[in-house]
PDB file of N, CA and C in Angstrom:
ATOM      1  N   ASN A   1      -2.808 -10.126   7.190  1.00 78.00           N
ATOM      2  CA  ASN A   1      -2.457  -9.924   8.565  1.00 78.00           C
ATOM      3  C   ASN A   1      -1.221 -10.722   8.952  1.00 78.00           C
ATOM      4  N   TRP A   2      -1.017 -11.891   8.303  1.00 84.00           N
ATOM      5  CA  TRP A   2       0.172 -12.683   8.592  1.00 84.00           C
ATOM      6  C   TRP A   2       1.431 -11.877   8.312  1.00 84.00           C
ATOM      7  N   SER A   3       1.454 -11.140   7.202  1.00 84.00           N
ATOM      8  CA  SER A   3       2.633 -10.342   6.861  1.00 84.00           C
ATOM      9  C   SER A   3       2.934  -9.316   7.940  1.00 84.00           C
ATOM     10  N   LEU A   4       1.911  -8.658   8.441  1.00 88.00           N
ATOM     11  CA  LEU A   4       2.120  -7.671   9.500  1.00 88.00           C
ATOM     12  C   LEU A   4       2.637  -8.346  10.767  1.00 88.00           C
ATOM     13  N   SER A   5       2.022  -9.435  11.144  1.00 88.00           N
ATOM     14  CA  SER A   5       2.449 -10.154  12.348  1.00 88.00           C
ATOM     15  C   SER A   5       3.877 -10.666  12.217  1.00 88.00           C
ATOM     16  N   SER A   6       4.258 -11.092  11.000  1.00 89.00           N
ATOM     17  CA  SER A   6       5.585 -11.675  10.802  1.00 89.00           C
ATOM     18  C   SER A   6       6.715 -10.662  10.988  1.00 89.00           C
ATOM     19  N   VAL A   7       6.392  -9.378  10.925  1.00 89.00           N
ATOM     20  CA  VAL A   7       7.412  -8.344  11.157  1.00 89.00           C
ATOM     21  C   VAL A   7       7.204  -7.649  12.501  1.00 89.00           C
ATOM     22  N   GLY A   8       6.410  -8.268  13.358  1.00 90.00           N
ATOM     23  CA  GLY A   8       6.271  -7.781  14.720  1.00 90.00           C
ATOM     24  C   GLY A   8       5.186  -6.757  14.968  1.00 90.00           C
ATOM     25  N   VAL A   9       4.290  -6.557  14.007  1.00 91.00           N
ATOM     26  CA  VAL A   9       3.194  -5.612  14.201  1.00 91.00           C
ATOM     27  C   VAL A   9       2.052  -6.313  14.925  1.00 91.00           C
ATOM     28  N   ASP A  10       1.588  -5.707  16.005  1.00 91.00           N
ATOM     29  CA  ASP A  10       0.411  -6.214  16.713  1.00 91.00           C
ATOM     30  C   ASP A  10      -0.807  -5.772  15.913  1.00 91.00           C
ATOM     31  N   ILE A  11      -1.409  -6.707  15.208  1.00 88.00           N
ATOM     32  CA  ILE A  11      -2.507  -6.342  14.308  1.00 88.00           C
ATOM     33  C   ILE A  11      -3.735  -5.844  15.049  1.00 88.00           C
ATOM     34  N   ASN A  12      -3.781  -6.041  16.346  1.00 90.00           N
ATOM     35  CA  ASN A  12      -4.905  -5.548  17.146  1.00 90.00           C
ATOM     36  C   ASN A  12      -4.662  -4.150  17.701  1.00 90.00           C
ATOM     37  N   ASP A  13      -3.513  -3.584  17.399  1.00 93.00           N
ATOM     38  CA  ASP A  13      -3.147  -2.253  17.898  1.00 93.00           C
ATOM     39  C   ASP A  13      -3.249  -1.235  16.754  1.00 93.00           C
ATOM     40  N   PRO A  14      -4.295  -0.403  16.764  1.00 92.00           N
ATOM     41  CA  PRO A  14      -4.471   0.577  15.690  1.00 92.00           C
ATOM     42  C   PRO A  14      -3.274   1.520  15.533  1.00 92.00           C
ATOM     43  N   ALA A  15      -2.596   1.844  16.621  1.00 94.00           N
ATOM     44  CA  ALA A  15      -1.435   2.741  16.539  1.00 94.00           C
ATOM     45  C   ALA A  15      -0.297   2.088  15.751  1.00 94.00           C
ATOM     46  N   GLN A  16      -0.118   0.793  15.917  1.00 93.00           N
ATOM     47  CA  GLN A  16       0.922   0.097  15.162  1.00 93.00           C
ATOM     48  C   GLN A  16       0.531  -0.039  13.694  1.00 93.00           C
ATOM     49  N   ARG A  17      -0.733  -0.357  13.427  1.00 91.00           N
ATOM     50  CA  ARG A  17      -1.184  -0.461  12.031  1.00 91.00           C
ATOM     51  C   ARG A  17      -1.073   0.884  11.333  1.00 91.00           C
ATOM     52  N   ALA A  18      -1.256   1.981  12.073  1.00 91.00           N
ATOM     53  CA  ALA A  18      -1.184   3.318  11.477  1.00 91.00           C
ATOM     54  C   ALA A  18       0.226   3.656  10.988  1.00 91.00           C
ATOM     55  N   LYS A  19       1.222   2.937  11.478  1.00 92.00           N
ATOM     56  CA  LYS A  19       2.606   3.163  11.051  1.00 92.00           C
ATOM     57  C   LYS A  19       2.976   2.335   9.828  1.00 92.00           C
ATOM     58  N   CYS A  20       2.046   1.547   9.323  1.00 93.00           N
ATOM     59  CA  CYS A  20       2.302   0.653   8.192  1.00 93.00           C
ATOM     60  C   CYS A  20       1.692   1.208   6.915  1.00 93.00           C
ATOM     61  N   ILE A  21       2.319   0.863   5.801  1.00 94.00           N
ATOM     62  CA  ILE A  21       1.753   1.213   4.495  1.00 94.00           C
ATOM     63  C   ILE A  21       2.087   0.093   3.507  1.00 94.00           C
ATOM     64  N   MET A  22       1.119  -0.278   2.720  1.00 95.00           N
ATOM     65  CA  MET A  22       1.310  -1.279   1.678  1.00 95.00           C
ATOM     66  C   MET A  22       1.641  -0.541   0.396  1.00 95.00           C
ATOM     67  N   ILE A  23       2.760  -0.883  -0.203  1.00 96.00           N
ATOM     68  CA  ILE A  23       3.144  -0.284  -1.485  1.00 96.00           C
ATOM     69  C   ILE A  23       2.932  -1.348  -2.550  1.00 96.00           C
ATOM     70  N   GLY A  24       2.156  -1.008  -3.565  1.00 96.00           N
ATOM     71  CA  GLY A  24       1.851  -2.009  -4.575  1.00 96.00           C
ATOM     72  C   GLY A  24       1.575  -1.442  -5.937  1.00 96.00           C
ATOM     73  N   ASP A  25       1.496  -2.354  -6.904  1.00 97.00           N
ATOM     74  CA  ASP A  25       1.280  -1.940  -8.289  1.00 97.00           C
ATOM     75  C   ASP A  25       0.125  -2.680  -8.961  1.00 97.00           C
ATOM     76  N   ARG A  26      -0.733  -3.299  -8.143  1.00 97.00           N
ATOM     77  CA  ARG A  26      -1.914  -3.967  -8.671  1.00 97.00           C
ATOM     78  C   ARG A  26      -3.088  -3.734  -7.726  1.00 97.00           C
ATOM     79  N   LYS A  27      -4.286  -3.895  -8.227  1.00 96.00           N
ATOM     80  CA  LYS A  27      -5.483  -3.665  -7.420  1.00 96.00           C
ATOM     81  C   LYS A  27      -5.531  -4.577  -6.202  1.00 96.00           C
ATOM     82  N   TYR A  28      -4.927  -5.756  -6.309  1.00 96.00           N
ATOM     83  CA  TYR A  28      -4.929  -6.708  -5.199  1.00 96.00           C
ATOM     84  C   TYR A  28      -4.163  -6.164  -3.993  1.00 96.00           C
ATOM     85  N   ASP A  29      -3.164  -5.350  -4.252  1.00 96.00           N
ATOM     86  CA  ASP A  29      -2.398  -4.745  -3.169  1.00 96.00           C
ATOM     87  C   ASP A  29      -3.265  -3.763  -2.376  1.00 96.00           C
ATOM     88  N   ALA A  30      -4.051  -2.970  -3.082  1.00 97.00           N
ATOM     89  CA  ALA A  30      -4.964  -2.028  -2.418  1.00 97.00           C
ATOM     90  C   ALA A  30      -6.023  -2.788  -1.630  1.00 97.00           C
ATOM     91  N   GLU A  31      -6.534  -3.862  -2.218  1.00 96.00           N
ATOM     92  CA  GLU A  31      -7.548  -4.666  -1.537  1.00 96.00           C
ATOM     93  C   GLU A  31      -6.983  -5.289  -0.262  1.00 96.00           C
ATOM     94  N   GLY A  32      -5.761  -5.823  -0.335  1.00 93.00           N
ATOM     95  CA  GLY A  32      -5.125  -6.419   0.831  1.00 93.00           C
ATOM     96  C   GLY A  32      -4.903  -5.416   1.946  1.00 93.00           C
ATOM     97  N   ALA A  33      -4.479  -4.210   1.563  1.00 95.00           N
ATOM     98  CA  ALA A  33      -4.262  -3.158   2.556  1.00 95.00           C
ATOM     99  C   ALA A  33      -5.574  -2.811   3.260  1.00 95.00           C
ATOM    100  N   LYS A  34      -6.643  -2.723   2.501  1.00 95.00           N
ATOM    101  CA  LYS A  34      -7.945  -2.411   3.097  1.00 95.00           C
ATOM    102  C   LYS A  34      -8.373  -3.498   4.079  1.00 95.00           C
ATOM    103  N   ILE A  35      -8.175  -4.747   3.697  1.00 92.00           N
ATOM    104  CA  ILE A  35      -8.538  -5.867   4.565  1.00 92.00           C
ATOM    105  C   ILE A  35      -7.757  -5.814   5.874  1.00 92.00           C
ATOM    106  N   CYS A  36      -6.469  -5.436   5.772  1.00 90.00           N
ATOM    107  CA  CYS A  36      -5.608  -5.381   6.966  1.00 90.00           C
ATOM    108  C   CYS A  36      -5.746  -4.072   7.735  1.00 90.00           C
ATOM    109  N   GLY A  37      -6.463  -3.123   7.190  1.00 91.00           N
ATOM    110  CA  GLY A  37      -6.671  -1.861   7.881  1.00 91.00           C
ATOM    111  C   GLY A  37      -5.467  -0.945   7.884  1.00 91.00           C
ATOM    112  N   VAL A  38      -4.682  -0.989   6.791  1.00 94.00           N
ATOM    113  CA  VAL A  38      -3.517  -0.107   6.691  1.00 94.00           C
ATOM    114  C   VAL A  38      -3.644   0.771   5.449  1.00 94.00           C
ATOM    115  N   ASP A  39      -2.906   1.878   5.454  1.00 96.00           N
ATOM    116  CA  ASP A  39      -2.866   2.748   4.279  1.00 96.00           C
ATOM    117  C   ASP A  39      -2.138   2.049   3.144  1.00 96.00           C
ATOM    118  N   SER A  40      -2.294   2.584   1.932  1.00 97.00           N
ATOM    119  CA  SER A  40      -1.655   1.976   0.771  1.00 97.00           C
ATOM    120  C   SER A  40      -1.149   3.045  -0.185  1.00 97.00           C
ATOM    121  N   MET A  41      -0.093   2.677  -0.912  1.00 97.00           N
ATOM    122  CA  MET A  41       0.484   3.568  -1.913  1.00 97.00           C
ATOM    123  C   MET A  41       0.536   2.818  -3.242  1.00 97.00           C
ATOM    124  N   GLY A  42      -0.130   3.360  -4.224  1.00 97.00           N
ATOM    125  CA  GLY A  42      -0.102   2.767  -5.556  1.00 97.00           C
ATOM    126  C   GLY A  42       1.019   3.376  -6.369  1.00 97.00           C
ATOM    127  N   VAL A  43       1.892   2.514  -6.912  1.00 97.00           N
ATOM    128  CA  VAL A  43       2.968   3.018  -7.764  1.00 97.00           C
ATOM    129  C   VAL A  43       2.531   2.904  -9.213  1.00 97.00           C
ATOM    130  N   LEU A  44       2.799   3.953  -9.941  1.00 95.00           N
ATOM    131  CA  LEU A  44       2.302   4.062 -11.315  1.00 95.00           C
ATOM    132  C   LEU A  44       3.287   3.549 -12.351  1.00 95.00           C
ATOM    133  N   TYR A  45       4.332   2.846 -11.917  1.00 93.00           N
ATOM    134  CA  TYR A  45       5.360   2.389 -12.857  1.00 93.00           C
ATOM    135  C   TYR A  45       5.568   0.874 -12.794  1.00 93.00           C
ATOM    136  N   GLY A  46       4.649   0.157 -12.177  1.00 89.00           N
ATOM    137  CA  GLY A  46       4.806  -1.288 -12.034  1.00 89.00           C
ATOM    138  C   GLY A  46       4.018  -2.061 -13.073  1.00 89.00           C
ATOM    139  N   HIS A  47       3.470  -3.199 -12.647  1.00 93.00           N
ATOM    140  CA  HIS A  47       2.761  -4.098 -13.561  1.00 93.00           C
ATOM    141  C   HIS A  47       1.370  -3.611 -13.934  1.00 93.00           C
ATOM    142  N   GLY A  48       0.674  -3.004 -12.998  1.00 92.00           N
ATOM    143  CA  GLY A  48      -0.682  -2.532 -13.279  1.00 92.00           C
ATOM    144  C   GLY A  48      -0.668  -1.267 -14.125  1.00 92.00           C
ATOM    145  N   THR A  49      -1.735  -1.057 -14.853  1.00 94.00           N
ATOM    146  CA  THR A  49      -1.855   0.171 -15.639  1.00 94.00           C
ATOM    147  C   THR A  49      -2.226   1.329 -14.713  1.00 94.00           C
ATOM    148  N   GLU A  50      -1.975   2.536 -15.168  1.00 94.00           N
ATOM    149  CA  GLU A  50      -2.359   3.707 -14.370  1.00 94.00           C
ATOM    150  C   GLU A  50      -3.861   3.684 -14.104  1.00 94.00           C
ATOM    151  N   GLU A  51      -4.637   3.298 -15.099  1.00 96.00           N
ATOM    152  CA  GLU A  51      -6.095   3.236 -14.941  1.00 96.00           C
ATOM    153  C   GLU A  51      -6.466   2.278 -13.809  1.00 96.00           C
ATOM    154  N   GLU A  52      -5.840   1.092 -13.786  1.00 96.00           N
ATOM    155  CA  GLU A  52      -6.127   0.118 -12.727  1.00 96.00           C
ATOM    156  C   GLU A  52      -5.727   0.670 -11.356  1.00 96.00           C
ATOM    157  N   ILE A  53      -4.555   1.286 -11.283  1.00 96.00           N
ATOM    158  CA  ILE A  53      -4.058   1.787 -10.002  1.00 96.00           C
ATOM    159  C   ILE A  53      -4.993   2.872  -9.469  1.00 96.00           C
ATOM    160  N   TYR A  54      -5.343   3.843 -10.304  1.00 96.00           N
ATOM    161  CA  TYR A  54      -6.224   4.923  -9.842  1.00 96.00           C
ATOM    162  C   TYR A  54      -7.615   4.409  -9.473  1.00 96.00           C
ATOM    163  N   ALA A  55      -8.098   3.392 -10.157  1.00 97.00           N
ATOM    164  CA  ALA A  55      -9.435   2.853  -9.878  1.00 97.00           C
ATOM    165  C   ALA A  55      -9.462   1.969  -8.631  1.00 97.00           C
ATOM    166  N   SER A  56      -8.294   1.596  -8.124  1.00 96.00           N
ATOM    167  CA  SER A  56      -8.221   0.634  -7.029  1.00 96.00           C
ATOM    168  C   SER A  56      -8.401   1.234  -5.650  1.00 96.00           C
ATOM    169  N   GLY A  57      -8.351   2.539  -5.534  1.00 95.00           N
ATOM    170  CA  GLY A  57      -8.599   3.173  -4.245  1.00 95.00           C
ATOM    171  C   GLY A  57      -7.430   3.177  -3.285  1.00 95.00           C
ATOM    172  N   PHE A  58      -6.212   3.257  -3.813  1.00 98.00           N
ATOM    173  CA  PHE A  58      -5.047   3.405  -2.941  1.00 98.00           C
ATOM    174  C   PHE A  58      -5.183   4.708  -2.157  1.00 98.00           C
ATOM    175  N   THR A  59      -4.516   4.787  -1.010  1.00 97.00           N
ATOM    176  CA  THR A  59      -4.564   5.985  -0.173  1.00 97.00           C
ATOM    177  C   THR A  59      -3.808   7.132  -0.832  1.00 97.00           C
ATOM    178  N   VAL A  60      -2.620   6.837  -1.383  1.00 97.00           N
ATOM    179  CA  VAL A  60      -1.791   7.820  -2.081  1.00 97.00           C
ATOM    180  C   VAL A  60      -1.170   7.149  -3.303  1.00 97.00           C
ATOM    181  N   TYR A  61      -0.560   7.967  -4.167  1.00 97.00           N
ATOM    182  CA  TYR A  61       0.019   7.461  -5.415  1.00 97.00           C
ATOM    183  C   TYR A  61       1.430   8.012  -5.595  1.00 97.00           C
ATOM    184  N   ALA A  62       2.286   7.210  -6.223  1.00 97.00           N
ATOM    185  CA  ALA A  62       3.659   7.631  -6.503  1.00 97.00           C
ATOM    186  C   ALA A  62       3.993   7.270  -7.946  1.00 97.00           C
ATOM    187  N   SER A  63       4.601   8.201  -8.650  1.00 95.00           N
ATOM    188  CA  SER A  63       4.957   7.925 -10.035  1.00 95.00           C
ATOM    189  C   SER A  63       6.432   7.552 -10.195  1.00 95.00           C
ATOM    190  N   SER A  64       7.207   7.601  -9.097  1.00 95.00           N
ATOM    191  CA  SER A  64       8.623   7.227  -9.158  1.00 95.00           C
ATOM    192  C   SER A  64       9.092   6.797  -7.772  1.00 95.00           C
ATOM    193  N   VAL A  65      10.270   6.193  -7.736  1.00 94.00           N
ATOM    194  CA  VAL A  65      10.843   5.790  -6.451  1.00 94.00           C
ATOM    195  C   VAL A  65      11.098   7.014  -5.585  1.00 94.00           C
ATOM    196  N   SER A  66      11.550   8.100  -6.188  1.00 95.00           N
ATOM    197  CA  SER A  66      11.788   9.315  -5.396  1.00 95.00           C
ATOM    198  C   SER A  66      10.485   9.859  -4.815  1.00 95.00           C
ATOM    199  N   ASP A  67       9.366   9.664  -5.512  1.00 95.00           N
ATOM    200  CA  ASP A  67       8.062  10.057  -4.961  1.00 95.00           C
ATOM    201  C   ASP A  67       7.740   9.241  -3.702  1.00 95.00           C
ATOM    202  N   ILE A  68       8.090   7.952  -3.721  1.00 96.00           N
ATOM    203  CA  ILE A  68       7.848   7.116  -2.541  1.00 96.00           C
ATOM    204  C   ILE A  68       8.583   7.695  -1.342  1.00 96.00           C
ATOM    205  N   ALA A  69       9.842   8.025  -1.536  1.00 94.00           N
ATOM    206  CA  ALA A  69      10.643   8.584  -0.437  1.00 94.00           C
ATOM    207  C   ALA A  69      10.044   9.887   0.071  1.00 94.00           C
ATOM    208  N   LYS A  70       9.610  10.745  -0.837  1.00 94.00           N
ATOM    209  CA  LYS A  70       9.024  12.026  -0.423  1.00 94.00           C
ATOM    210  C   LYS A  70       7.748  11.817   0.382  1.00 94.00           C
ATOM    211  N   ILE A  71       6.952  10.849  -0.007  1.00 92.00           N
ATOM    212  CA  ILE A  71       5.687  10.590   0.679  1.00 92.00           C
ATOM    213  C   ILE A  71       5.942   9.987   2.062  1.00 92.00           C
ATOM    214  N   LEU A  72       6.911   9.099   2.158  1.00 92.00           N
ATOM    215  CA  LEU A  72       7.162   8.397   3.413  1.00 92.00           C
ATOM    216  C   LEU A  72       7.884   9.247   4.441  1.00 92.00           C
ATOM    217  N   ILE A  73       8.636  10.214   3.979  1.00 88.00           N
ATOM    218  CA  ILE A  73       9.445  11.009   4.924  1.00 88.00           C
ATOM    219  C   ILE A  73       8.686  12.204   5.430  1.00 88.00           C
TER     220      ILE A  73
END
């Protein structure tokens, strides 16, 4: 929640949290997003294995940087 607050997100406002997404490459990123109540995107080209990323329960998945852009836009 500190990270969200540090960029001006009111963590008590569901509409503001709905505009946020955690992009990560480890299961801890998905867990953090869940704790903060935001969506998450697991990238399949980082430090975590594909098996770990898919098992972590991210909201969506991206296999490349261009996939991230397509999902966000």
